[in-house]
mmCIF file of C-alpha atoms in Angstrom:
data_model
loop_
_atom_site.group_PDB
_atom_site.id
_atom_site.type_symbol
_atom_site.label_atom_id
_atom_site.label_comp_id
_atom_site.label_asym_id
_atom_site.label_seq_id
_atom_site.Cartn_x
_atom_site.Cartn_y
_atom_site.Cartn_z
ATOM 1 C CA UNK A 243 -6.686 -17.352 31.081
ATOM 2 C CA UNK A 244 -6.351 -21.147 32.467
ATOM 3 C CA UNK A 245 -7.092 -24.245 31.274
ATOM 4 C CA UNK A 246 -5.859 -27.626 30.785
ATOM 5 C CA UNK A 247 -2.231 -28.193 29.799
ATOM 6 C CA UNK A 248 -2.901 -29.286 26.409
ATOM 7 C CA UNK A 249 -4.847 -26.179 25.354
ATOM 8 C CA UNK A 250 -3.427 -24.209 22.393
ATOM 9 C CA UNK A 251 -1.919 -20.555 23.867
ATOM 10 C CA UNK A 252 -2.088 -17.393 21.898
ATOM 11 C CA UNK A 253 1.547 -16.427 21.507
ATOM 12 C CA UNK A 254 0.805 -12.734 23.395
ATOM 13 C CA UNK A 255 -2.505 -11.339 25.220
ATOM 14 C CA UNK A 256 -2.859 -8.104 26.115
ATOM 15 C CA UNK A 257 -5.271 -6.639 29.432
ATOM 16 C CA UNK A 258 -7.000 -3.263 29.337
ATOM 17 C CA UNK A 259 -7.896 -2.630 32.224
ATOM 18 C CA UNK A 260 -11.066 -0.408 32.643
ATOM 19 C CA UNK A 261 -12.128 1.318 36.137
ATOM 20 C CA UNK A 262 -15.513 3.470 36.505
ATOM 21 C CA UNK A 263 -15.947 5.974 39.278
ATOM 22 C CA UNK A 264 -18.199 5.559 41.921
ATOM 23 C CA UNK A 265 -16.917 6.943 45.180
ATOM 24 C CA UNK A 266 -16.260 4.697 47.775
ATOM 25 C CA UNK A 267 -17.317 1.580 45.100
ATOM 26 C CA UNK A 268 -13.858 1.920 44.476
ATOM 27 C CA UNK A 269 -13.148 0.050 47.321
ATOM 28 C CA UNK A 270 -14.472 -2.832 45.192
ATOM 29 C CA UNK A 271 -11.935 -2.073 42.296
ATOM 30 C CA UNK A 272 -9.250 -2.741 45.076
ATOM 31 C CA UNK A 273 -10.336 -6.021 45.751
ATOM 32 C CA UNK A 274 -10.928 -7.125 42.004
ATOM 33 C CA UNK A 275 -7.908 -5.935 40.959
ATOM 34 C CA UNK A 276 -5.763 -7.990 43.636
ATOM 35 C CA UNK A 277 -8.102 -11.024 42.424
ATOM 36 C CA UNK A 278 -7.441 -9.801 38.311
ATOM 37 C CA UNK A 279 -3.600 -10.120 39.583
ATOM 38 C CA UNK A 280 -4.134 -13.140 41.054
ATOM 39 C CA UNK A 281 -5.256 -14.720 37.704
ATOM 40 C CA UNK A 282 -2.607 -12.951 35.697
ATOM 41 C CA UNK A 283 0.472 -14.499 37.959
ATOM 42 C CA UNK A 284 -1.195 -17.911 37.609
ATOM 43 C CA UNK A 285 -1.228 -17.825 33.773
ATOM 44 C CA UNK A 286 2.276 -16.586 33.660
ATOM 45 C CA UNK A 287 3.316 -18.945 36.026
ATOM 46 C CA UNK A 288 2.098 -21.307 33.682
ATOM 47 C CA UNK A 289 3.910 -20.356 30.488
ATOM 48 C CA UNK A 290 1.356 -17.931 28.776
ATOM 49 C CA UNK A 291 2.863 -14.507 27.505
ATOM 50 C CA UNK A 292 0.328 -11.850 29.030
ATOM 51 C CA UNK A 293 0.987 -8.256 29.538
ATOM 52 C CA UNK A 294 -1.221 -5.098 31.375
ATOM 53 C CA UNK A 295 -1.206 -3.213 28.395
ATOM 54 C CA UNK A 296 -3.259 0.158 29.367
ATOM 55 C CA UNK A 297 -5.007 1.041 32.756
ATOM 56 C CA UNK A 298 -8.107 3.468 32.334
ATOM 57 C CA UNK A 299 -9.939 5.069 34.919
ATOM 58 C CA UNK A 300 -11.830 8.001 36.247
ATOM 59 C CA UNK A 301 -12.023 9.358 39.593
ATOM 60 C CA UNK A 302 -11.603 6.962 42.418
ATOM 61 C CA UNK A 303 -10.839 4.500 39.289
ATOM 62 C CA UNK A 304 -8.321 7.167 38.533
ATOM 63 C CA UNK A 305 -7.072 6.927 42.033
ATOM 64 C CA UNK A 306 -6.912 3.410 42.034
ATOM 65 C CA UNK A 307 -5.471 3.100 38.378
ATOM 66 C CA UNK A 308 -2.725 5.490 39.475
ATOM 67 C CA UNK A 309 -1.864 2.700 42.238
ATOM 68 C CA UNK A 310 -1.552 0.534 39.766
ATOM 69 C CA UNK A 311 0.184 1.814 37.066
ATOM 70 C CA UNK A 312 2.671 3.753 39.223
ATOM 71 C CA UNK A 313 4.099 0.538 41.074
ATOM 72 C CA UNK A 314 6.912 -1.466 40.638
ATOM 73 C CA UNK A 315 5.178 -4.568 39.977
ATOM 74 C CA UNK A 316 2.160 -6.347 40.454
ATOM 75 C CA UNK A 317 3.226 -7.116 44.034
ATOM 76 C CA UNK A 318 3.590 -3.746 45.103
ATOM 77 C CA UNK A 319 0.470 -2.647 43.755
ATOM 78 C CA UNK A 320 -1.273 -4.669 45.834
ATOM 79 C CA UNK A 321 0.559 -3.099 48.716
ATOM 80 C CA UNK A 322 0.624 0.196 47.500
ATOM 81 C CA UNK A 323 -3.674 -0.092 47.155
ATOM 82 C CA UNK A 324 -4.188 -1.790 50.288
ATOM 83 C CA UNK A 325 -2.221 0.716 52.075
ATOM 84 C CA UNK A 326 -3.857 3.575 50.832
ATOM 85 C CA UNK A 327 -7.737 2.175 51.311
ATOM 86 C CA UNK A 328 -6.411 1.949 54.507
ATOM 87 C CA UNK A 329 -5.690 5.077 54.793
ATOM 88 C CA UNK A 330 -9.033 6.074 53.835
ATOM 89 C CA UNK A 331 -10.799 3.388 56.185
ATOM 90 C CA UNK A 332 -13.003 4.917 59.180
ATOM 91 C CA UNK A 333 -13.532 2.693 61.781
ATOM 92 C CA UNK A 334 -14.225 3.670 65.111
ATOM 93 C CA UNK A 335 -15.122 0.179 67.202
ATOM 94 C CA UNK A 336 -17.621 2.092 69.439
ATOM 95 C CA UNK A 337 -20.039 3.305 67.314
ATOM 96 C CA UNK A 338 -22.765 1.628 65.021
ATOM 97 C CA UNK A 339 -21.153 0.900 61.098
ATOM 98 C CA UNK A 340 -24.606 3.469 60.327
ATOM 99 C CA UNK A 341 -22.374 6.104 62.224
ATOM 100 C CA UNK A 342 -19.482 5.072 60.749
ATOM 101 C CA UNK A 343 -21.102 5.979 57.223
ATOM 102 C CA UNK A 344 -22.380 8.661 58.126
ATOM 103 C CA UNK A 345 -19.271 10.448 59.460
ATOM 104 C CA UNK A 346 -17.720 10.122 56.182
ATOM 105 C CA UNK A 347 -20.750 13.267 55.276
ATOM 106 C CA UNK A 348 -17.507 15.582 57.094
ATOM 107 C CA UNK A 349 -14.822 13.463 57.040
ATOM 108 C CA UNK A 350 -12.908 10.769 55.359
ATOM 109 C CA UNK A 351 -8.661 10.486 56.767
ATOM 110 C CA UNK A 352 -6.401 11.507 54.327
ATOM 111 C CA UNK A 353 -9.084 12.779 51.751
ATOM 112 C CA UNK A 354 -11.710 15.175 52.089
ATOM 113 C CA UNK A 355 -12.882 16.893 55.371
ATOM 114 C CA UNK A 356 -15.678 19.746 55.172
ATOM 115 C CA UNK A 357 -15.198 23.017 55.340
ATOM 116 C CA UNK A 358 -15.020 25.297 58.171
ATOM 117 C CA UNK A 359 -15.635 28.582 56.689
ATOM 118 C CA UNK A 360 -19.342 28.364 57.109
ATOM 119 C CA UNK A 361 -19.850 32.517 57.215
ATOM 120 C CA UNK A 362 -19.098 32.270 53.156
ATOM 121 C CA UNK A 363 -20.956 29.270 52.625
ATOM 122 C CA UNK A 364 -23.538 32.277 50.036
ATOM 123 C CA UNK A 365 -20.221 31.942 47.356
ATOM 124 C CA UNK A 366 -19.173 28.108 48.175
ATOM 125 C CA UNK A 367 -18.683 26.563 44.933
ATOM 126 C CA UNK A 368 -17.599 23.035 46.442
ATOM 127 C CA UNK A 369 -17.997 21.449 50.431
ATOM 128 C CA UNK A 370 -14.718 19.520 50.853
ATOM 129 C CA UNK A 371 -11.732 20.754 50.899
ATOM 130 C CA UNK A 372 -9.036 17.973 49.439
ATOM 131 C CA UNK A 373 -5.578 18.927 49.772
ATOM 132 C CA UNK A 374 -5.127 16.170 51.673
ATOM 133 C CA UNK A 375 -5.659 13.711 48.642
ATOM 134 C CA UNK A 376 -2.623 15.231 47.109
ATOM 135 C CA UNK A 377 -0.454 14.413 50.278
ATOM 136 C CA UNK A 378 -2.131 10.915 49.941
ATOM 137 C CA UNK A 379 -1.404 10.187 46.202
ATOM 138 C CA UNK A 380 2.277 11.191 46.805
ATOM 139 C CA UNK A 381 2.949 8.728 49.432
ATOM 140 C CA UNK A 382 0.925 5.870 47.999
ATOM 141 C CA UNK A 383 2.282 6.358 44.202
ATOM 142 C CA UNK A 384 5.271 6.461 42.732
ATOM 143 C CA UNK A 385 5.006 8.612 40.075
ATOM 144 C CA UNK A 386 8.609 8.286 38.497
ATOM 145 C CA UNK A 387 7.357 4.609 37.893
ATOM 146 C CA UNK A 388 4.214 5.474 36.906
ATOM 147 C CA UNK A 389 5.311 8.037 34.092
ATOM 148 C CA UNK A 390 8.557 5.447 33.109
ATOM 149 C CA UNK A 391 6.160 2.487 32.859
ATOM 150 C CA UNK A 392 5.554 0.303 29.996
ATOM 151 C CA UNK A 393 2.077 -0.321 30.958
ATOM 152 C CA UNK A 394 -1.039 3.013 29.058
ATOM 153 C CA UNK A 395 -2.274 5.152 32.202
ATOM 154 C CA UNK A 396 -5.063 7.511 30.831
ATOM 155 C CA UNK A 397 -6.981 8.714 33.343
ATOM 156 C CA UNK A 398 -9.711 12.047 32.537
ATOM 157 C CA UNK A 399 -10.842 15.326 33.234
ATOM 158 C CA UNK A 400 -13.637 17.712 32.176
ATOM 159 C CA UNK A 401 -12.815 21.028 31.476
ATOM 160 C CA UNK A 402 -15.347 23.293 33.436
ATOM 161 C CA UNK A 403 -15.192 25.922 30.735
ATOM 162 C CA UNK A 404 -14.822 24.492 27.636
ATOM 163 C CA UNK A 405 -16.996 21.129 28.374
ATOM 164 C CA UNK A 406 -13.978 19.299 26.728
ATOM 165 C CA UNK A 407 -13.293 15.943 28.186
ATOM 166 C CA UNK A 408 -9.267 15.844 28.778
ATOM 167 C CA UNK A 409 -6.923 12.768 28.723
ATOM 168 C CA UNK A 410 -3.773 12.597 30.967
ATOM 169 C CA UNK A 411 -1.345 9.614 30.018
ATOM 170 C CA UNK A 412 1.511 8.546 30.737
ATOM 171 C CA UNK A 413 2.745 7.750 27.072
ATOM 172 C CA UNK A 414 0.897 8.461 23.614
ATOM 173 C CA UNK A 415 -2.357 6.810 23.003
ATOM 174 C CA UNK A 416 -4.116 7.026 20.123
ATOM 175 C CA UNK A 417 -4.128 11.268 18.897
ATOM 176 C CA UNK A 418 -3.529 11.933 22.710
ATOM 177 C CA UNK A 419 0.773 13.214 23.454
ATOM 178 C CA UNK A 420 1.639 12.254 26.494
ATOM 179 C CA UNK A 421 2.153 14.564 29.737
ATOM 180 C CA UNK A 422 4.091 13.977 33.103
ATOM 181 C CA UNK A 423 1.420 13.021 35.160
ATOM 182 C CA UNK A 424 1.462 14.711 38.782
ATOM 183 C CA UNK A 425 -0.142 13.582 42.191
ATOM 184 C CA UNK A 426 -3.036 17.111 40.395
ATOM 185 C CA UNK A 427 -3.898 15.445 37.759
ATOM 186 C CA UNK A 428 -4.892 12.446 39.375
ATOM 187 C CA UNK A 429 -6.442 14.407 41.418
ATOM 188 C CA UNK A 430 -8.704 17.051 38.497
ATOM 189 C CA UNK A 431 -10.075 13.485 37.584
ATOM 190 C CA UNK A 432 -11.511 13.015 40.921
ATOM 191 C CA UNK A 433 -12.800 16.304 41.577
ATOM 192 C CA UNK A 434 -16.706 15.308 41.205
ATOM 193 C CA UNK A 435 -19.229 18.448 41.460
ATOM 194 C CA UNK A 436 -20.131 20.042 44.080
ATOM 195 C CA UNK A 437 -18.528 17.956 46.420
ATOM 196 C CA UNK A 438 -15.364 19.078 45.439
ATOM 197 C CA UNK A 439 -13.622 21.799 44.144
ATOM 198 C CA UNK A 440 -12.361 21.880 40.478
ATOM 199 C CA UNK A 441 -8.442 20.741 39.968
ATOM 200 C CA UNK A 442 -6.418 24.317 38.259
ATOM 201 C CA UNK A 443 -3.767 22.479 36.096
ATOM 202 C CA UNK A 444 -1.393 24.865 33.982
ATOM 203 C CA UNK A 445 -1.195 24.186 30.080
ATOM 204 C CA UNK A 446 1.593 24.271 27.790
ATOM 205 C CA UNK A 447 0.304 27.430 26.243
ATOM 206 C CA UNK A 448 0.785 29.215 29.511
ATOM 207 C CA UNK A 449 -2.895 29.401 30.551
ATOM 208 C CA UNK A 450 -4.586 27.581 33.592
ATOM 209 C CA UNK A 451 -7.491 25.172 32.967
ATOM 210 C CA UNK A 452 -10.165 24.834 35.738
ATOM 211 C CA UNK A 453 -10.682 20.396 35.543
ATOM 212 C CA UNK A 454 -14.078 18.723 37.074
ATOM 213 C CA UNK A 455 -14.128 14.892 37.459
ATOM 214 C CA UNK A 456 -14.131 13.373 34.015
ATOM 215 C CA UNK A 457 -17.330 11.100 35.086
ATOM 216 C CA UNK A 458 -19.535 13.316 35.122
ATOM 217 C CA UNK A 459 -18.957 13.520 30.724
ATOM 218 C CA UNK A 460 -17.532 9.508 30.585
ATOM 219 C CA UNK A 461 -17.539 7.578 33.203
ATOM 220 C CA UNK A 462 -16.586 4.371 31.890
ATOM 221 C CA UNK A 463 -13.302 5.395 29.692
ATOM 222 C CA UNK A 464 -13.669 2.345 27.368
ATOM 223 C CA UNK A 465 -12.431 3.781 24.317
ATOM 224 C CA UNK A 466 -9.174 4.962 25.215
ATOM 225 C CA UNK A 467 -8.075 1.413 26.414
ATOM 226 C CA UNK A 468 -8.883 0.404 22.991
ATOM 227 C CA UNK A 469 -7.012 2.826 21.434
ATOM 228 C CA UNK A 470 -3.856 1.771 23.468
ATOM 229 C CA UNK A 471 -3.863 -2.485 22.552
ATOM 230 C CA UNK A 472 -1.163 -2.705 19.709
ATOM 231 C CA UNK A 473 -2.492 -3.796 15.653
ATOM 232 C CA UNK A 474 -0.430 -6.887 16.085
ATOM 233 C CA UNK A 475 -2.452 -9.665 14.344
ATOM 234 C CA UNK A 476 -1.046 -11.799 16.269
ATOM 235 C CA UNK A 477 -1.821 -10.605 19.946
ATOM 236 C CA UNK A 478 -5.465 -11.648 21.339
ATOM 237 C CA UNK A 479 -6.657 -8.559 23.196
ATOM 238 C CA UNK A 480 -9.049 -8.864 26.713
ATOM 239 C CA UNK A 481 -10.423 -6.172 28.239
ATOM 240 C CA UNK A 482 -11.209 -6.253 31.891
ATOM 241 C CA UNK A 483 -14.540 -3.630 33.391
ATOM 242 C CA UNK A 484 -14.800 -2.755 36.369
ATOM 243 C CA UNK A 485 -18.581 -2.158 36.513
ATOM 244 C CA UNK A 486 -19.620 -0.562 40.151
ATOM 245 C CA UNK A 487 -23.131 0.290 39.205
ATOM 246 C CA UNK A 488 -26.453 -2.279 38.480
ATOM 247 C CA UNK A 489 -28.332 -1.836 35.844
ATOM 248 C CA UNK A 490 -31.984 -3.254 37.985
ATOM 249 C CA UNK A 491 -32.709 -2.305 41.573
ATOM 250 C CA UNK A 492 -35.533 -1.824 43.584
ATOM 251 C CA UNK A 493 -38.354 0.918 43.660
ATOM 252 C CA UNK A 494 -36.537 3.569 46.021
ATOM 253 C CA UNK A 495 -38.390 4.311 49.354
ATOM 254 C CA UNK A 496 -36.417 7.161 50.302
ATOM 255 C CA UNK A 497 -34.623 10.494 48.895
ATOM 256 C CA UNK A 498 -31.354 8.595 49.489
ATOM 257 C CA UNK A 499 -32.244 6.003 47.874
ATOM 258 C CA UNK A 500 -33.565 7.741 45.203
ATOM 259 C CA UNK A 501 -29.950 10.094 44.738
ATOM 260 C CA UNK A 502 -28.031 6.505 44.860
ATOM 261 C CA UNK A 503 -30.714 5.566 41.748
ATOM 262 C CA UNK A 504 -29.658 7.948 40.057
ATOM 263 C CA UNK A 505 -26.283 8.011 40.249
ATOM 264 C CA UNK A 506 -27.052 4.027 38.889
ATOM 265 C CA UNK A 507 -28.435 5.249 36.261
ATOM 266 C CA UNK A 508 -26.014 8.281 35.249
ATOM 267 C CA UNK A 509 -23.000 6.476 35.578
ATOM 268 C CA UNK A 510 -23.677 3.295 34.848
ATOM 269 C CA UNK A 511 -25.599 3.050 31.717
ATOM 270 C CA UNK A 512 -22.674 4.530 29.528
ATOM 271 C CA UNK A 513 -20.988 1.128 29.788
ATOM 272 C CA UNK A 514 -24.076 -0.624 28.108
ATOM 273 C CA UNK A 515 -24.730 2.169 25.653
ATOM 274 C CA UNK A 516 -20.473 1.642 24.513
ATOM 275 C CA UNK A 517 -21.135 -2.455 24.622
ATOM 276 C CA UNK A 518 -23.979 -2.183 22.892
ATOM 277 C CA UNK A 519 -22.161 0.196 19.952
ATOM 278 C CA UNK A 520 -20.006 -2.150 19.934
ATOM 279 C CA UNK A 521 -21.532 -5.039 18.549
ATOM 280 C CA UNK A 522 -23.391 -2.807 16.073
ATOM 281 C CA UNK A 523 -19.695 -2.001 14.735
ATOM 282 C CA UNK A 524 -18.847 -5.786 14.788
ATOM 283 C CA UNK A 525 -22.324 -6.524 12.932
ATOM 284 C CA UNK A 526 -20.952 -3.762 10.770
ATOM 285 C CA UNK A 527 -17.871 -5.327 9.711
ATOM 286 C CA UNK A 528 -18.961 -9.027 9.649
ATOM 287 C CA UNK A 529 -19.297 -9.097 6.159
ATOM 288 C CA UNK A 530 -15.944 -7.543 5.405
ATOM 289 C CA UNK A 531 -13.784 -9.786 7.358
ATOM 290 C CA UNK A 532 -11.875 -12.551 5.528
ATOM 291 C CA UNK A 533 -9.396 -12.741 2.429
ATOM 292 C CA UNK A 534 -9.183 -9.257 0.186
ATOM 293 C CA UNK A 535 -11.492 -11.663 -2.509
ATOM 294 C CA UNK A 536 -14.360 -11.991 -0.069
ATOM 295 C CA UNK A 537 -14.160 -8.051 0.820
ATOM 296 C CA UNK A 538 -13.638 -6.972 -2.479
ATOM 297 C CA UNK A 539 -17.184 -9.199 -3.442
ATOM 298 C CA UNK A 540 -19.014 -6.683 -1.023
ATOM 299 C CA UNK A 541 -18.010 -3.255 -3.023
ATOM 300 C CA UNK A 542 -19.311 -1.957 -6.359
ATOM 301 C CA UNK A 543 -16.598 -2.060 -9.248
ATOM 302 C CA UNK A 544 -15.753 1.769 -8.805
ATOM 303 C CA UNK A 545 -13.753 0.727 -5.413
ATOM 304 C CA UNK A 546 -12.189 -2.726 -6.426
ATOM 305 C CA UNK A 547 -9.309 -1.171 -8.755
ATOM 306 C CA UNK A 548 -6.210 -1.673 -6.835
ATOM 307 C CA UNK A 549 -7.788 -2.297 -2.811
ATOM 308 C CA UNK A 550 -5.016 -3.860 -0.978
ATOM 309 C CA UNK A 551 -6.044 -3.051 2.284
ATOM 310 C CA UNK A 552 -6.001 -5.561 5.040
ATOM 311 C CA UNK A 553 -9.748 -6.839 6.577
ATOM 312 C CA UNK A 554 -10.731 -5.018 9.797
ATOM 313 C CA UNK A 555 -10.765 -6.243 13.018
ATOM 314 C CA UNK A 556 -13.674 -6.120 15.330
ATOM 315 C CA UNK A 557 -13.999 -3.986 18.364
#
């Protein structure tokens, strides 16, 4: 988004912004996203027209894209996430950083802590409780800016019964209406199984759905920052991944090691599988791309009477 002064500037860009879940990876998000600002307030700073058109995420990506989105402005976002990893942050100078770690098994401040009512554990359906979250996301984000704001929040949400994969945002997107999003629903798209329990959020129709984290179906919610850039013609479009998982890594040695494998693996690979589809689309279109002459040359005569469609766009 820099370069020399006498480089040619697209008249508008818009961001996506894209963040995965992963736990506490998210921590990483935090710090990317104060660098991703970083960038952005140098390239306004030196006349280029960019705007954070639509902030995806799922679970802590949710979390953090809630930050984000429901801020005043790029500066207070960065307060607003530092403040509430904070929040999160265990760090108890006397012990090992392994015991550190390995407290957050029971306990992490103002998020999850395990649950105490061992004598039922035969019907548990979850092991954290996290109320507290709720307390957290209402302190940390301000969701009259976040549901007023110019700038796409969709964040997701499985639904437990119906397997449906369920969009909140903040303004329509695509075939998705909008919804007032709450300090819950932020919270249903965090609510990974069988950590934690499933979110209960009330539908228009009158009936309560039962929400999982939308990972676990999508964790990389590429296509719905798609659907949110504008068809401007004009307007390049640049969308920003968070990626928290590797795609190589090492034999694991180690049932741990062999879970955090996995989790690689499940959560990561949708990313490539959506980049790769991708350029099969683009490779798709190539040949259509140009003046209406050079598409119409690809059809057979029964399609060319009266085409005046404009060339699509690649993904």
């Amino acid at each position: 988004m820099t370069g020399a002064a006498n480089t040619a500037v697209p008249a508008k860009t818009e961001i996506g912004l894209v963040l995965q879940g992963g736990g506490a990876l998210g921590a990483y998000d935090w710090g990317a996203i104060t660098a991703l600002f970083d960038v952005i307030d140098e390239a306004i700073s030196s006349g280029q027209d960019i705007t954070l058109r639509v902030v995806t995420g799922v679970s802590i990506g949710a979390i953090n894209a809630a930050c984000v989105v429901g801020a005043a402005d790029r500066a207070d976002a960065r307060n607003r996430l530092g403040a509430m990893w904070g929040d999160f942050m265990i760090d108890l100078p006397y012990l090992p950083p392994s015991a550190n770690r390995d407290l957050a098994l029971y306990n992490v401040p103002h998020f999850y802590t395990y649950r105490s009512d061992l004598l039922a554990a035969p019907t548990w359906t979850y092991l954290y409780e996290t109320h507290q979250l709720l307390e957290t996301l209402s302190e940390h984000v301000d969701f009259d800016a976040l549901n007023a704001n110019k700038t796409a929040l969709v964040i997701t949400a499985v639904d437990v019964e119906s397997g449906v994969l369920t969009r909140f945002t903040n303004q329509k997107v695509g075939h998705t209406e909008p919804t007032t999003i709450e300090p819950h629903h932020v919270l249903a798209s965090g609510s990974i199984a069988p950590q934690f329990p499933w979110t209960d959020i009330s539908a228009g129709d009158g009936q309560v759905h039962h929400y999982w984290d939308g990972g676990i179906v999508d964790n990389t919610p590429l296509g719905d920052a798609i659907d949110a850039f504008s068809s401007d013609r004009g307007v390049t479009r640049l969308l920003v991944v968070m990626n928290l998982f590797p795609q190589t890594a090492s034999i694991p040695r180690s049932l741990i090691q062999v879970n955090e494998r996995l989790d690689q693996l499940r959560f990561g690979n949708r990313l490539r599988q959506d980049s790769s589809t991708a350029e099969q689309m683009n490779a798709l279109i190539e040949p259509f791309r140009g003046s209406p002459q050079s598409i119409m040359s690809h059809c057979p005569n029964t399609c060319k009477r009266g085409s005046t469609r404009p060339a699509p766009t690649s993904l």
